Amino acid sequence: MYNIVCEYILHKVCYIWGEICFLIMFFSIIVPVYNRPDEIGDLLECLTQQTYKNFEVIVVESGSSITSEHVANTYTHKLNITYAPTGNYGPGISRNFGMKYAKGEYFIILDSDILLDTDFVANIYHGVTSHQLDAHGGPDCCHPSFTDIEKAINYSLTSFLTTGGMRGGVKRATKYFPRSFNMGFSRRVYEATGGFKFGFMGEDMELSHRIYALGYKVALIPDAYVYHHRKKDFHTFFRYMKFFGKSRVNIMLHVPGSLRLIHLVPVLFIMYFIGAYLSIFISFEWFIAMKATFYTYFLLIFADSSKKNKSMYIGLLSMIATFIQFWGYGLGFLQDFWDRIVIKSDKKQVNI
């Protein structure tokens, strides 16, 4: 009888302890939004379908002219949701604002223009607890419902033939630096770092570097992927890539030594492209050889994208997207490098 009672008490203690641990591992999902009521609605709908339910959602309205308050209000009976309006200070500052409202012990940072599978939060829970992570990142993928241009842009941003491996789509031998479209960290990391240091222009990479510098454990959780909407047209994509080229200069200024050779690939691409045409004034043979290399590379892009997307049309669009990615990023990097490092201009940076 004594053994039965002891076993019963032990069972109850273990059960209660498990429930306490479950409550401690409470997620706060922070989502800044700017003029995207339709897209935030799709994300909130995905969150209602999560298999892991122990989380709250904080939607931070970042000075939008088209607000999402009415969308957030429709989910008050489906989610533990808080709507927190603030000024247009950039997504980094908006995330900090949202984290001040947070009740959880672990924060998940998401962009508003994403979709999620039902096990997304559960995969983060298992990844964080099983590996005792202080911070994490996750890859981004392309949803079948996305447009052909979005699929082409997704290919250019995630393919190993471009610079896509940097975004977490492949297994990495080096450190993985979480990006703000899909990242997370514990409350103690937030308290130690103060969150994001500035509003935009590489704020997520700068924070990731500081998290590593403080000795926290960081890793990519491969199963915690998001379906990230891409730009709807190539003109907007060019502006987007130019902005991120400028962001790399900003990261370089805030985190000395962070610039790597892969970050200069778009600049080298521009130099090679211009050099290929100028080489005709030196040697026709050089001109043919350089052009042949250029065309071979883009034929590889076409073949690989056509195979992966099962569409030759998307393969053609992927060649255009890759060219725009390199050209936009490279021009943005060169422009800000000249303005901020060579001539040390005080020109104010603006958000996109």
XYZ file of C-alpha atoms in Angstrom:
352
model
C 0.000 0.000 0.000
C 2.822 2.364 0.922
C 4.529 1.747 -2.443
C 1.281 2.424 -4.300
C 0.786 5.741 -2.491
C 4.392 6.770 -3.150
C 4.063 5.853 -6.810
C 0.814 7.832 -7.066
C 2.395 10.902 -5.410
C 5.461 10.651 -7.648
C 3.237 10.421 -10.702
C 1.315 13.550 -9.648
C 4.501 15.476 -8.884
C 5.901 14.626 -12.322
C 2.617 15.650 -13.940
C 2.516 18.983 -12.095
C 6.173 19.655 -12.905
C 5.457 18.942 -16.572
C 2.591 21.418 -16.520
C 4.808 24.049 -14.890
C 7.491 23.535 -17.546
C 4.817 23.812 -20.219
C 3.651 27.134 -18.810
C 7.194 28.442 -18.488
C 7.844 27.618 -22.140
C 5.323 30.222 -23.226
C 5.910 31.925 -26.586
C 5.262 35.539 -27.446
C 4.979 35.950 -31.219
C 5.874 39.506 -32.267
C 4.693 40.678 -35.702
C 5.299 44.254 -36.894
C 2.966 45.270 -39.719
C 2.955 48.253 -42.072
C 0.010 48.730 -44.463
C -0.607 44.971 -44.816
C -4.041 44.153 -43.372
C -4.692 41.384 -45.913
C -1.392 39.594 -45.377
C -1.494 39.808 -41.584
C -4.933 38.198 -41.757
C -3.482 35.192 -43.595
C -0.734 34.861 -40.974
C -3.179 35.095 -38.057
C -5.341 32.421 -39.653
C -2.293 30.134 -39.818
C -1.631 30.784 -36.127
C -5.156 29.678 -35.197
C -4.356 26.262 -36.712
C -1.149 25.570 -34.760
C -0.923 22.224 -32.969
C 1.044 23.889 -30.142
C -1.263 26.412 -28.469
C 0.778 27.908 -25.623
C 1.549 31.275 -27.200
C 0.339 34.836 -27.455
C 0.427 37.100 -30.509
C 1.385 40.773 -30.458
C 0.632 42.701 -33.651
C 2.588 45.959 -33.694
C 1.106 48.526 -36.080
C 4.104 50.549 -37.272
C 2.509 53.878 -38.166
C 0.413 52.445 -41.010
C -1.950 54.614 -43.039
C -3.988 51.449 -43.710
C -4.256 49.828 -40.306
C -4.801 46.181 -39.366
C -6.752 46.807 -36.151
C -10.023 45.516 -37.597
C -8.254 42.345 -38.734
C -6.643 41.770 -35.332
C -10.007 42.336 -33.617
C -11.612 39.497 -35.597
C -9.157 37.072 -33.957
C -9.657 38.075 -30.324
C -11.827 34.976 -29.729
C -9.471 32.649 -31.607
C -6.065 33.807 -30.362
C -4.492 35.378 -27.305
C -3.801 38.534 -29.297
C -2.736 42.095 -28.482
C -2.907 44.958 -30.963
C -0.209 47.549 -30.219
C -0.060 50.666 -32.419
C 3.114 52.759 -32.521
C 4.912 55.181 -34.832
C 6.747 54.424 -38.070
C 10.220 53.975 -36.609
C 11.170 50.885 -38.581
C 10.529 47.183 -37.888
C 13.384 46.819 -35.387
C 12.042 49.476 -33.028
C 8.508 48.138 -33.551
C 9.633 44.672 -32.446
C 11.202 46.167 -29.311
C 7.911 47.943 -28.635
C 6.034 44.640 -28.965
C 8.422 42.805 -26.666
C 7.628 45.288 -23.896
C 4.073 43.901 -23.984
C 5.244 40.295 -24.077
C 4.451 37.897 -21.234
C 6.336 34.905 -22.612
C 9.753 33.551 -21.739
C 10.693 33.114 -25.386
C 10.022 35.527 -28.242
C 9.334 34.538 -31.857
C 9.854 37.299 -34.426
C 7.962 37.019 -37.721
C 7.322 39.194 -40.755
C 3.684 39.883 -41.536
C 3.827 38.562 -45.123
C 4.285 34.856 -44.363
C 2.273 31.649 -44.126
C 2.911 28.782 -41.685
C 2.372 25.046 -41.519
C 0.364 23.781 -38.542
C 3.454 22.414 -36.741
C 5.541 25.592 -37.004
C 5.376 26.622 -33.326
C 5.619 22.984 -32.203
C 8.800 22.557 -34.249
C 10.316 25.617 -32.571
C 9.305 24.292 -29.157
C 10.987 20.948 -29.795
C 14.055 22.550 -31.357
C 14.571 25.053 -28.546
C 13.954 22.602 -25.687
C 15.818 19.606 -27.095
C 18.936 21.646 -27.918
C 18.621 24.187 -25.073
C 18.805 27.103 -27.497
C 18.964 30.724 -26.405
C 18.154 31.920 -29.921
C 17.174 30.363 -33.215
C 16.476 31.054 -36.850
C 14.469 29.243 -39.504
C 14.505 29.010 -43.311
C 11.987 30.465 -45.738
C 10.254 28.505 -48.497
C 7.904 29.112 -51.407
C 4.238 28.161 -51.098
C 2.569 26.454 -54.105
C -0.051 29.224 -54.193
C 2.523 31.948 -54.880
C 2.698 33.589 -58.323
C 5.251 32.617 -60.976
C 7.217 35.827 -60.368
C 7.260 35.132 -56.619
C 8.520 31.600 -57.298
C 11.263 32.959 -59.567
C 12.301 35.533 -56.978
C 12.220 32.855 -54.286
C 14.562 30.735 -56.403
C 17.033 33.588 -56.847
C 17.010 34.284 -53.089
C 17.375 30.667 -51.933
C 19.327 28.773 -54.620
C 22.871 27.545 -53.965
C 23.716 28.876 -57.463
C 23.205 32.420 -56.196
C 23.835 33.563 -52.607
C 20.728 31.753 -51.341
C 22.444 29.439 -48.876
C 22.922 32.438 -46.587
C 19.185 32.470 -45.792
C 19.134 29.099 -44.045
C 17.925 26.882 -46.838
C 20.933 24.580 -46.644
C 22.931 22.927 -43.903
C 25.738 25.221 -42.876
C 29.258 24.491 -41.745
C 29.604 28.011 -40.314
C 27.522 30.077 -37.914
C 23.939 30.776 -38.856
C 22.769 34.324 -38.202
C 18.969 34.441 -37.718
C 17.020 36.860 -39.893
C 13.982 38.792 -38.723
C 11.474 37.160 -41.083
C 11.843 34.059 -38.871
C 13.909 34.294 -35.704
C 13.538 33.984 -31.957
C 15.326 34.382 -28.645
C 14.680 34.025 -24.938
C 13.626 36.789 -22.591
C 17.052 36.742 -20.934
C 18.680 37.344 -24.347
C 16.337 40.286 -24.895
C 17.156 41.711 -21.472
C 20.899 41.257 -22.006
C 20.939 42.813 -25.486
C 18.118 45.337 -25.250
C 16.688 43.953 -28.470
C 17.204 45.640 -31.812
C 19.645 48.525 -31.855
C 18.073 50.440 -34.743
C 14.943 50.374 -36.877
C 16.096 48.949 -40.191
C 19.096 48.522 -42.533
C 20.379 45.181 -41.208
C 19.050 45.461 -37.664
C 18.469 41.698 -37.426
C 22.002 40.750 -38.479
C 23.496 43.273 -36.063
C 21.471 41.777 -33.201
C 22.436 38.225 -34.219
C 26.115 39.176 -34.046
C 25.659 40.638 -30.558
C 23.837 37.494 -29.378
C 26.778 35.365 -30.520
C 29.272 37.792 -28.951
C 27.590 37.343 -25.550
C 28.109 33.584 -25.769
C 24.500 32.465 -26.194
C 23.663 29.234 -27.992
C 22.184 29.887 -31.449
C 21.152 27.451 -34.178
C 19.042 27.006 -37.260
C 15.898 24.898 -36.744
C 15.404 23.400 -40.244
C 11.809 22.278 -39.612
C 10.713 25.743 -38.471
C 10.318 27.161 -41.955
C 7.971 29.871 -43.175
C 6.391 30.478 -46.575
C 7.619 33.976 -47.303
C 5.729 36.100 -49.834
C 8.074 37.715 -52.343
C 7.737 40.984 -54.213
C 4.939 41.023 -56.775
C 6.932 42.559 -59.649
C 10.559 42.947 -60.710
C 10.637 46.726 -60.274
C 9.754 46.406 -56.577
C 12.203 43.509 -56.255
C 15.001 45.719 -57.645
C 14.285 48.396 -55.017
C 14.155 45.679 -52.348
C 17.556 44.279 -53.333
C 19.110 47.727 -53.592
C 17.919 48.425 -50.056
C 19.555 45.213 -48.806
C 22.792 46.094 -50.556
C 22.811 49.320 -48.562
C 21.932 47.365 -45.428
C 25.099 45.296 -45.777
C 27.175 48.498 -45.544
C 25.246 49.494 -42.427
C 25.926 46.076 -40.862
C 29.607 46.404 -41.762
C 29.778 49.758 -39.955
C 28.022 48.442 -36.829
C 29.778 45.051 -36.776
C 33.419 45.430 -37.875
C 34.773 42.281 -39.500
C 31.334 40.954 -40.480
C 31.816 41.461 -44.225
C 32.617 38.217 -46.049
C 33.524 37.390 -49.630
C 30.034 36.072 -50.392
C 28.594 39.507 -49.611
C 30.714 40.941 -52.429
C 29.500 38.463 -55.057
C 26.917 40.940 -56.478
C 29.608 43.621 -56.759
C 31.923 41.173 -58.537
C 29.007 40.249 -60.811
C 28.552 43.883 -61.867
C 32.282 44.275 -62.457
C 32.365 41.083 -64.538
C 29.293 42.110 -66.547
C 30.742 45.531 -67.403
C 34.193 44.044 -67.989
C 32.773 41.496 -70.436
C 31.511 44.278 -72.702
C 34.592 46.461 -72.302
C 36.883 43.534 -73.139
C 35.939 43.829 -76.809
C 38.223 46.877 -76.958
C 41.101 44.717 -75.731
C 40.575 41.351 -77.364
C 37.685 39.826 -79.277
C 38.686 36.404 -77.901
C 38.389 37.711 -74.329
C 35.009 39.190 -75.168
C 33.705 35.843 -76.496
C 35.139 33.888 -73.557
C 33.684 36.217 -70.910
C 30.296 36.349 -72.600
C 30.269 32.535 -72.911
C 30.919 32.192 -69.167
C 28.140 34.666 -68.436
C 25.628 32.850 -70.651
C 26.632 29.440 -69.283
C 25.910 30.587 -65.746
C 22.432 31.792 -66.645
C 21.691 28.622 -68.583
C 22.479 26.727 -65.375
C 20.050 29.008 -63.524
C 17.408 28.319 -66.173
C 17.907 24.543 -66.081
C 18.010 24.251 -62.292
C 14.995 26.500 -61.680
C 12.975 24.838 -64.465
C 13.629 21.454 -62.890
C 12.867 22.531 -59.310
C 9.750 24.509 -60.208
C 8.672 22.109 -62.990
C 8.212 25.064 -65.308
C 10.444 26.443 -68.081
C 8.596 29.730 -67.809
C 9.625 30.088 -64.143
C 13.130 29.091 -65.260
C 13.179 32.057 -67.644
C 11.822 34.361 -64.947
C 14.489 33.062 -62.557
C 17.233 34.261 -64.904
C 15.707 37.753 -64.823
C 15.255 37.606 -61.034
C 18.876 36.517 -60.501
C 20.180 39.337 -62.704
C 18.046 41.869 -60.813
C 19.126 40.429 -57.450
C 22.828 40.817 -58.217
C 22.487 44.159 -59.981
C 20.238 45.734 -57.335
C 22.200 44.451 -54.337
C 25.533 45.352 -55.936
C 24.433 48.892 -56.861
C 22.996 49.479 -53.390
C 26.205 48.278 -51.761
C 28.440 50.389 -54.028
C 26.278 53.483 -53.608
C 26.255 53.365 -49.792
C 29.903 52.291 -49.625
C 30.810 55.393 -51.619
C 28.504 57.717 -49.641
C 29.198 56.464 -46.110
C 32.754 55.126 -46.219
C 34.604 56.816 -49.097
C 33.232 60.372 -48.868
C 31.688 59.889 -45.390
C 28.389 61.555 -46.269
C 25.919 62.292 -43.479
C 22.981 61.606 -45.793
C 20.099 60.196 -43.784
C 19.096 56.598 -44.499
C 15.468 55.993 -45.394
C 13.285 52.938 -45.136
C 11.637 51.267 -48.148
